[in-house]
Tab-separated table of C-alpha atoms in Angstrom:
chain	number	residue	atom	x	y	z
A	1	ASN	CA	114.863	55.130	221.626
A	2	ALA	CA	115.387	58.786	221.126
A	3	GLY	CA	112.594	59.803	223.652
A	4	VAL	CA	112.923	63.513	224.161
A	5	THR	CA	115.746	65.100	222.310
A	6	GLN	CA	116.877	68.677	223.428
A	7	THR	CA	119.128	71.189	221.687
A	8	PRO	CA	121.254	72.685	222.058
A	9	LYS	CA	122.777	71.489	225.295
A	10	PHE	CA	124.932	74.437	226.070
A	11	GLN	CA	124.067	77.548	225.073
A	12	VAL	CA	126.008	81.339	226.168
A	13	LEU	CA	123.913	84.584	225.420
A	14	LYS	CA	124.291	87.935	225.747
A	15	THR	CA	121.581	90.341	227.098
A	16	GLY	CA	119.056	90.944	224.371
A	17	GLN	CA	119.695	88.412	222.368
A	18	SER	CA	117.361	86.028	221.222
A	19	MET	CA	117.393	82.532	220.376
A	20	THR	CA	115.312	79.129	220.419
A	21	LEU	CA	115.267	76.109	222.464
A	22	GLN	CA	114.393	72.938	220.473
A	23	CYS	CA	112.654	70.158	221.773
A	24	ALA	CA	111.541	66.680	219.694
A	25	GLN	CA	109.888	63.335	220.945
A	26	ASP	CA	109.114	60.335	218.653
A	27	MET	CA	106.712	58.608	221.009
A	28	ASN	CA	103.403	60.505	219.746
A	29	HIS	CA	102.520	62.090	222.965
A	30	GLU	CA	99.644	64.597	223.010
A	31	TYR	CA	101.169	66.678	225.739
A	32	MET	CA	104.073	68.659	225.711
A	33	SER	CA	105.572	71.285	228.215
A	34	TRP	CA	108.679	73.304	229.282
A	35	TYR	CA	110.030	74.003	232.359
A	36	ARG	CA	113.129	76.065	234.129
A	37	GLN	CA	115.338	74.504	236.856
A	38	ASP	CA	116.986	77.116	239.420
A	39	PRO	CA	118.518	76.242	242.425
A	40	GLY	CA	116.288	75.538	245.685
A	41	MET	CA	113.076	76.050	243.240
A	42	GLY	CA	112.420	72.617	241.859
A	43	LEU	CA	111.128	72.466	238.451
A	44	ARG	CA	108.334	75.545	237.393
A	45	LEU	CA	106.239	74.861	234.630
A	46	ILE	CA	106.585	78.038	231.577
A	47	HIS	CA	104.260	76.817	228.896
A	48	TYR	CA	102.492	73.623	227.547
A	49	SER	CA	100.618	71.852	224.911
A	50	VAL	CA	97.865	69.412	224.885
A	51	GLY	CA	98.136	68.805	221.153
A	52	ALA	CA	98.875	70.353	217.826
A	53	GLY	CA	98.143	73.758	217.483
A	54	ILE	CA	97.596	74.462	221.191
A	55	THR	CA	99.537	75.944	224.027
A	56	ASP	CA	98.553	77.376	227.083
A	57	GLN	CA	100.734	79.069	229.611
A	58	GLY	CA	102.079	77.588	233.218
A	59	GLU	CA	103.398	79.038	236.264
A	60	VAL	CA	106.175	81.622	234.626
A	61	PRO	CA	105.887	82.165	230.847
A	62	ASN	CA	106.792	86.069	231.005
A	63	GLY	CA	109.786	86.339	228.455
A	64	TYR	CA	109.327	83.103	226.420
A	65	ASN	CA	107.021	82.140	223.743
A	66	VAL	CA	106.114	78.533	222.205
A	67	SER	CA	104.294	76.945	219.306
A	68	ARG	CA	103.334	73.620	218.488
A	69	SER	CA	103.089	73.224	214.486
A	70	THR	CA	103.299	69.517	215.201
A	71	THR	CA	103.126	66.632	217.514
A	72	GLU	CA	106.455	65.992	217.738
A	73	ASP	CA	108.295	69.267	218.238
A	74	PHE	CA	107.651	71.912	220.712
A	75	PRO	CA	110.107	75.327	220.592
A	76	LEU	CA	110.802	77.190	223.302
A	77	ARG	CA	111.774	81.295	222.442
A	78	LEU	CA	113.332	83.627	224.088
A	79	LEU	CA	112.838	86.751	222.440
A	80	SER	CA	115.128	89.214	224.245
A	81	ALA	CA	117.093	87.218	226.689
A	82	ALA	CA	117.758	88.781	230.343
A	83	PRO	CA	120.168	87.204	233.142
A	84	SER	CA	117.386	86.247	235.350
A	85	GLN	CA	116.716	83.724	232.408
A	86	THR	CA	119.853	81.998	232.944
A	87	SER	CA	118.575	78.230	233.778
A	88	VAL	CA	118.244	74.757	232.682
A	89	TYR	CA	115.482	74.232	230.831
A	90	PHE	CA	113.543	71.108	230.574
A	91	CYS	CA	111.653	69.688	227.843
A	92	ALA	CA	108.659	66.875	228.872
A	93	SER	CA	106.383	64.810	226.789
A	94	SER	CA	103.434	62.187	228.265
A	95	ARG	CA	100.251	60.887	226.891
A	96	LEU	CA	96.474	62.596	227.547
A	97	GLY	CA	95.279	59.401	228.614
A	98	GLY	CA	94.235	60.461	232.027
A	99	GLN	CA	96.097	61.277	235.535
A	100	GLY	CA	99.175	60.568	236.627
A	101	ASP	CA	100.590	59.400	233.074
A	102	ILE	CA	104.792	59.475	232.741
A	103	GLN	CA	106.629	62.507	231.753
A	104	TYR	CA	109.416	61.671	229.766
A	105	PHE	CA	112.166	64.440	230.384
A	106	GLY	CA	115.112	65.408	228.021
A	107	ALA	CA	118.334	65.655	229.525
A	108	GLY	CA	118.094	69.662	229.823
A	109	THR	CA	119.743	72.634	228.033
A	110	ARG	CA	121.842	74.611	230.120
A	111	LEU	CA	121.800	78.597	229.429
A	112	SER	CA	123.986	81.363	230.739
A	113	VAL	CA	122.788	85.201	229.856
A	114	LEU	CA	125.748	87.440	230.462
B	1	THR	CA	105.450	80.327	246.377
B	2	GLN	CA	105.834	76.276	246.265
B	3	LEU	CA	102.945	74.696	245.931
B	4	LEU	CA	104.407	71.367	247.282
B	5	GLU	CA	106.573	71.627	250.365
B	6	GLN	CA	109.500	69.082	250.454
B	7	SER	CA	111.802	68.586	253.518
B	8	PRO	CA	114.307	68.704	254.447
B	9	GLN	CA	116.203	69.639	251.402
B	10	PHE	CA	118.905	68.185	252.213
B	11	LEU	CA	119.522	64.957	253.596
B	12	SER	CA	123.240	63.166	254.029
B	13	ILE	CA	123.309	59.525	255.790
B	14	GLN	CA	125.791	56.648	256.190
B	15	GLU	CA	125.047	53.586	253.885
B	16	GLY	CA	122.528	50.926	255.630
B	17	GLU	CA	120.804	53.870	257.409
B	18	ASN	CA	116.962	54.732	256.253
B	19	LEU	CA	115.536	57.751	255.286
B	20	THR	CA	112.063	59.296	254.390
B	21	VAL	CA	111.282	62.451	252.885
B	22	TYR	CA	108.486	64.545	253.171
B	23	CYS	CA	106.301	66.133	250.249
B	24	ASN	CA	103.525	68.630	251.750
B	25	SER	CA	100.514	70.760	250.455
B	26	SER	CA	97.501	72.636	251.101
B	27	SER	CA	96.277	71.484	248.052
B	28	VAL	CA	94.300	68.410	247.087
B	29	PHE	CA	95.798	66.215	243.661
B	30	SER	CA	94.606	63.790	241.558
B	31	SER	CA	97.765	62.190	242.064
B	32	LEU	CA	101.437	62.443	243.085
B	33	GLN	CA	104.807	61.511	241.129
B	34	TRP	CA	107.709	61.009	242.656
B	35	TYR	CA	111.141	61.774	240.773
B	36	ARG	CA	114.949	61.181	240.979
B	37	GLN	CA	117.027	63.179	239.237
B	38	GLU	CA	120.813	62.418	238.975
B	39	PRO	CA	123.232	65.362	237.934
B	40	GLY	CA	123.327	66.438	234.747
B	41	GLU	CA	120.149	64.456	233.123
B	42	GLY	CA	116.607	65.543	233.716
B	43	PRO	CA	114.164	63.835	236.203
B	44	VAL	CA	113.106	59.797	235.793
B	45	LEU	CA	110.081	59.012	236.998
B	46	LEU	CA	109.739	56.440	239.975
B	47	VAL	CA	106.356	55.877	240.746
B	48	THR	CA	102.809	57.296	240.759
B	49	VAL	CA	100.294	57.517	243.417
B	50	VAL	CA	96.542	57.945	242.759
B	51	THR	CA	94.503	57.018	245.516
B	52	GLY	CA	94.291	58.370	248.945
B	53	GLY	CA	95.881	56.104	251.551
B	54	GLU	CA	97.994	54.334	248.502
B	55	VAL	CA	101.112	52.644	249.081
B	56	LYS	CA	103.708	51.762	246.931
B	57	LYS	CA	106.609	49.732	247.087
B	58	LEU	CA	109.604	49.202	244.690
B	59	LYS	CA	112.053	47.144	246.116
B	60	ARG	CA	113.662	49.292	249.337
B	61	LEU	CA	111.720	52.260	248.409
B	62	THR	CA	107.968	52.660	249.917
B	63	PHE	CA	106.047	55.580	248.788
B	64	GLN	CA	102.604	56.490	250.104
B	65	PHE	CA	99.868	58.882	249.293
B	66	GLY	CA	98.133	60.456	252.313
B	67	ASP	CA	94.590	59.872	252.699
B	68	ALA	CA	93.397	63.307	251.512
B	69	ARG	CA	95.773	63.538	248.330
B	70	LYS	CA	97.457	66.402	249.986
B	71	ASP	CA	100.727	64.633	251.058
B	72	SER	CA	103.343	62.085	250.239
B	73	SER	CA	106.395	60.554	251.847
B	74	LEU	CA	109.353	58.493	250.242
B	75	HIS	CA	110.903	55.880	252.466
B	76	ILE	CA	114.044	54.059	251.703
B	77	THR	CA	115.189	51.361	253.878
B	78	ALA	CA	118.891	50.586	253.985
B	79	ALA	CA	119.844	53.080	251.668
B	80	GLN	CA	122.870	52.504	249.381
B	81	PRO	CA	125.347	54.532	247.902
B	82	GLY	CA	123.588	54.393	244.427
B	83	ASP	CA	120.761	56.029	246.113
B	84	THR	CA	122.300	58.842	245.911
B	85	GLY	CA	120.106	61.845	244.166
B	86	LEU	CA	117.221	64.615	244.091
B	87	TYR	CA	114.480	63.694	244.727
B	88	LEU	CA	111.315	65.544	243.565
B	89	CYS	CA	107.551	65.621	244.023
B	90	ALA	CA	105.159	66.415	241.566
B	91	GLY	CA	101.386	66.551	241.739
B	92	ALA	CA	99.107	66.477	239.114
B	93	ARG	CA	95.865	68.345	238.634
B	94	SER	CA	92.688	68.287	236.041
B	95	ASP	CA	94.499	71.343	234.277
B	96	TYR	CA	97.283	69.334	232.946
B	97	LYS	CA	99.433	71.355	234.588
B	98	LEU	CA	102.121	69.454	236.697
B	99	SER	CA	103.254	71.381	239.978
B	100	PHE	CA	106.405	70.431	241.619
B	101	GLY	CA	108.311	70.542	244.888
B	102	ALA	CA	111.840	72.024	245.469
B	103	GLY	CA	113.623	68.321	245.612
B	104	THR	CA	115.478	66.803	248.088
B	105	THR	CA	118.974	66.517	247.920
B	106	VAL	CA	120.344	62.933	249.322
B	107	THR	CA	123.879	61.595	249.676
B	108	VAL	CA	124.503	58.502	250.740
B	109	ARG	CA	127.748	57.809	252.049
B	110	ALA	CA	130.231	54.738	251.379
């Protein structure tokens, strides 16, 4: 019953460093997405994918890259971290069967950029 | 600018009282979802409403989707401390993007 697994749970970076946030799901879901959650702003969509090899931008894509080489994995890359990227990041997955499909969220990665 | 506006932002009530959280937008959504999030965890889906005017009940929680599919409300009857959490609404559009409201933090005091 793994569902959506995110690693690491916590990370501290210095400005300019790069890192990859990992996300894996074992439910064979076509749709995967990344959100960031900041106080008072809810969840904002960064990037999403409707299947392996297909990615697209969400509301706040700048400073982030994604790729989807397999159905299971959807890593999020920060190429040069900035303090403005301090946030809690959530990965989610769902089927693409129709509107209103359940989004399953991971437990989140708490990132601080100093 | 949030596509979905939630109100109130914070709500603190006594156990046994009722509460209502509102989710409003100028956009039309194909469906609207309500999530509950506990500290340190990801959001968990409570309900999805699809049809304009739809009302769904989940024990003491009642969810309503507006006739024009632009707004929704969540009503909790006889709130309990276990209802404490962050409640988020999210609207689904045909482009697979899900837009979230900023959330309502509900605290139920024993």
